[in-house]
Amino acid sequence: MPSVQLDQTPRQRWQKVLYKKQPFADNYVDQSFLEKLRKNVHARKYLYWAVVFESGVMIQQLCSVCVFVVIWWYMDMGLLAPQWLFGAGLVSSLIGYVFFDAIDSGAGRNESGRTRWADLKSSVVFVAFTYGFSPVLKTLTESISTDTIYAMSAFMLLGHLIFYDYGANAAIVSSTLSLNMAIFASVCLASRLPRSLHAFVMVTFAIQIFALWPMLQKKLKAQTPHCYVVITFLSAVSALVGLLTISSVGAVLFALLLVSISCLCPYCLIRLQLFKNNIHGPWDEAEIKEDLSKFLM
Amino acid sequence: MVLKVFFPACCSLAESGLLVGRWIPEQNSAVILAVVHFPFVPGQVKQYLAEVHHVTQVEVSVLGSWTNSKQAKEENLGRFLEDLSTIFSHDPWIQLSRKQGSKFWSCSTIWKHPSGDEGDETTLVYYDQRKVMLSQLHPPLDSEVAAASSLDRKVENASRLMAMFNTVSQSKVLFMKDRYDEGPIKLTHWQSEGVEASIIVELMKQASVPACLLVTFLLSLVSRVCQSRALTFWPLSFIWSKLSTCQQLRHRLQHLQVISSPKKAPDQSQLMRKANIFVSILLDVTLGILLMSWLYRKNRIGHLANALIPMADHVAQQLQDLLQWLMGVPAGLKMNRALDQVLGRFFLYHIHLWISYIHLMSPFIEMILWYVGLSACLGLTVALSILSDIIALLTFHIYCFYVYGARLYCLKIYGLSSLWRLFRGKKWNVLRQRVDSCSYDLDQLFIGTLLFTILLFLLPTTALYYLVFTLLRLLVVLVQGVIHLLVDLINSLPFYSVLLRLCRSYRLASGVKFRVLEQEAGKPLRLLMQINPLSYGGVMQAYRLPTYSCYPKDSWGSLCKKLFVGELIYPWKHKGEKQD
């Protein structure tokens, strides 16, 4: 009986299954074995300037943190009067508020359904609570050493940068946590300032730069990309100039960091994309891509 | 199956006669209760036994015959005994005979309906009738039974023994007849030389009835006064429930009611309970009166009152020093200076208030102590409870500090835990009992984080105040706990049972042991039954008096958790816990 089967074997085609008894050696494969192999299915071609444009979010956030620290330094040194900062912040907030609605001519506001009364209420809450708590904030960390406060603030600002929502779809991103860490850092730093008015202005400024400014940025980026590029450039320059007045070495290092993020990193990404070698095939684990709910009904 | 004959040791010298006892067919054993002597009229014996059966509900019957060969020398006695078996028909008919000079007794059983097991062995078990009648057999305790591998067998053995003990103890009427009684029937048993009794006991029995009635009347008066509406409206009833003196008095009142109830105790355990309570109260009052006599001699009350005020002052001074220390830089800890000052001044003001009250009260303290000391005649436990209450009242400021500290700390801990969730962008979902993610508004986030920061930096200060005052509070609770433990010990210890175990150890039996007397082939095995006394642990477990427990039943773990979270701890139990 086996001999009869052996005679018929050359006619049979090899099948890529294990459940059948086939007249081939165990390690036999034929031409069709790897024909379903695919390479770099999900690899994307990036345009250099597009990547540079997208890195603007990160530049902006770095610059915000830098400007915040520089302003705090000026306040701590007594070089900047809190009234000036408060006035400047108020004016820029009002301008930003007008811009925020003017850019998309009120479409976003209609969509979210948020009234101006709610905005006013929120701002009153901000100002009232900050002003009310500023004497408490002033004495809050009196007995804690300055180095501890600096370390805590640096740690919190770093956390703010790490968890910030840059547009990537990752599990680590949490805009709530990021904002909370920034506010915590600002409260810590504000408690080191000489008077309670300083602390109040500092915390208000922190809300403007960490909570309100990114919202306007997002809208600018979506609606008027050219304007966004200009603003990114301006904020980078202002952060650098501010840093230069404090420490030239720091300014140089910060400039290098910005350049490497906006120019070097996109270049590296595009170059490394060439070496990408992902293989896909029928052995991949199953992925549910379509929405199956219509079948479930 | 071996035929067992339980034979009272006191009857071994009795003259020849009939064996009277109970036959327990399930165990194939006969419990001999007494020996009826010759001469008798069979009809009268039967009638007497029927009377006994009617009174005791024990199936007493003639089981066989007893021959003491010192007297019986006639040859025809054998025939006579067999004739007896036809008169008192019993199955089996046991013939016990004792030969003079011989250690071994002979025993023969005659079965009316021979069922093939004629060749059964017979075992003679001697028992001390007096001890067995008076002793109270305790079934094996649960823990012991669980430890034993053969659980069922042990329980079964216990129930067999119980049947035998019950037979002896229930036929008390049979033993009331001694040799001096005029009557047609002469019996030999443990009391046949004369019934044991005491004139004092009889007199006290007679006197106890009117005494009980009087006490009951007084108690009903007292309890009516206690339950009157004037004393039970809201704030007072709350205070009563928190004072340990009131609880102790109520407990003792219930005890007195139990003792003085004119109803007879239904069973042995109730009787023991009454006796235990009685001895406990007696001891308590004796100790209390001793204490009182010590206190009122040489004006000790006055000295005590004079020492009390300086002591309270001293404690307050120490507390002030402690607060001053906390307001500085205690142990090099970094506290928030502003909050520290506020809290310190608040507590200092409280101490100031407290000292003024104490000084306002100082002229009356000696008088109050003098009258309170009189309550010691109600018992040592009442005096101790009053002491505990006085300690609680004198350390009221510490309690206040503790409550303020704990509330503040609790608020902070709860605030921090929920704000920490907000800080991470989460919230507690009450419906699903889990932490969910949640998107907050900007102003919510801002205020939440601001408060979180402030609470976080103020936490060490609050925690330190909480820690110090909790330690003080725990010290007071510890002292009160020791006093309550002492009171509880006096309340719950079964003194009467312990005394009984100490002096009359056979009265509380946990089982029996058998000692082999003689053994020889062809003759019945002779065993001596001895009573195993109950262990002291067993006595405690069986007769411990139930008490109101006023000390907390928290486990150490839950106590630590409560302390950490800042929940209040009390020396007494909560009402809700008391019910379950």
mmCIF file of C-alpha atoms in Angstrom, chain A residues 122 125-126 129-130 133 136-137 139-145 152 174 176-177 179-181 183-184 187-188 203 207 211-212, chain B residues 334-338 422-426 438-447 449-458:
data_model
loop_
_atom_site.group_PDB
_atom_site.id
_atom_site.type_symbol
_atom_site.label_atom_id
_atom_site.label_comp_id
_atom_site.label_asym_id
_atom_site.label_seq_id
_atom_site.Cartn_x
_atom_site.Cartn_y
_atom_site.Cartn_z
ATOM 1 C CA SER A 122 -13.970 80.749 34.916
ATOM 2 C CA VAL A 125 -12.791 81.913 39.679
ATOM 3 C CA PHE A 126 -9.142 81.851 38.629
ATOM 4 C CA PHE A 129 -8.984 81.893 44.166
ATOM 5 C CA THR A 130 -5.445 82.815 43.264
ATOM 6 C CA PHE A 133 -4.818 81.978 48.419
ATOM 7 C CA VAL A 136 -1.194 81.243 52.052
ATOM 8 C CA LEU A 137 1.017 80.430 49.082
ATOM 9 C CA THR A 139 4.078 81.274 53.609
ATOM 10 C CA LEU A 140 3.431 77.750 52.405
ATOM 11 C CA THR A 141 6.980 76.575 51.874
ATOM 12 C CA GLU A 142 8.812 78.904 54.247
ATOM 13 C CA SER A 143 10.316 76.114 56.297
ATOM 14 C CA ILE A 144 11.284 73.952 53.326
ATOM 15 C CA SER A 145 14.726 74.526 51.891
ATOM 16 C CA MET A 152 10.579 69.694 42.957
ATOM 17 C CA SER A 174 -2.165 62.825 29.772
ATOM 18 C CA THR A 176 -4.609 66.661 32.710
ATOM 19 C CA LEU A 177 -1.557 65.374 34.542
ATOM 20 C CA LEU A 179 -1.273 70.722 33.285
ATOM 21 C CA ASN A 180 -1.524 69.793 36.969
ATOM 22 C CA MET A 181 2.220 69.298 37.194
ATOM 23 C CA ILE A 183 0.452 74.349 38.117
ATOM 24 C CA PHE A 184 2.120 72.517 41.011
ATOM 25 C CA VAL A 187 2.803 77.227 43.005
ATOM 26 C CA CYS A 188 6.102 75.924 44.354
ATOM 27 C CA VAL A 203 0.343 81.798 39.318
ATOM 28 C CA ILE A 207 -2.316 79.644 33.916
ATOM 29 C CA ALA A 211 -3.376 76.460 29.979
ATOM 30 C CA LEU A 212 -4.621 79.222 27.698
ATOM 31 C CA LYS B 334 9.940 71.510 59.172
ATOM 32 C CA MET B 335 6.478 72.715 60.049
ATOM 33 C CA ASN B 336 4.403 75.432 58.527
ATOM 34 C CA ARG B 337 4.981 78.252 60.979
ATOM 35 C CA ALA B 338 1.685 80.077 60.521
ATOM 36 C CA LEU B 422 -7.914 64.669 40.348
ATOM 37 C CA PHE B 423 -4.222 65.408 39.931
ATOM 38 C CA ARG B 424 -3.876 62.261 37.801
ATOM 39 C CA GLY B 425 -7.082 62.992 35.873
ATOM 40 C CA LYS B 426 -9.051 60.206 37.582
ATOM 41 C CA CYS B 438 -12.526 61.652 33.897
ATOM 42 C CA SER B 439 -12.091 64.867 31.934
ATOM 43 C CA TYR B 440 -12.226 67.885 34.200
ATOM 44 C CA ASP B 441 -12.776 71.513 33.302
ATOM 45 C CA LEU B 442 -9.862 73.872 33.393
ATOM 46 C CA ASP B 443 -11.086 75.743 36.464
ATOM 47 C CA GLN B 444 -11.747 72.500 38.338
ATOM 48 C CA LEU B 445 -8.235 71.360 37.580
ATOM 49 C CA PHE B 446 -6.743 74.637 38.668
ATOM 50 C CA ILE B 447 -8.567 74.866 41.983
ATOM 51 C CA THR B 449 -4.281 71.408 42.122
ATOM 52 C CA LEU B 450 -4.010 74.611 44.121
ATOM 53 C CA LEU B 451 -5.756 72.951 47.071
ATOM 54 C CA PHE B 452 -3.714 69.799 46.617
ATOM 55 C CA THR B 453 -0.477 71.743 46.837
ATOM 56 C CA ILE B 454 -1.608 73.656 49.899
ATOM 57 C CA LEU B 455 -2.870 70.535 51.692
ATOM 58 C CA LEU B 456 0.262 68.612 50.833
ATOM 59 C CA PHE B 457 2.547 71.251 52.329
ATOM 60 C CA LEU B 458 0.366 71.650 55.436
#
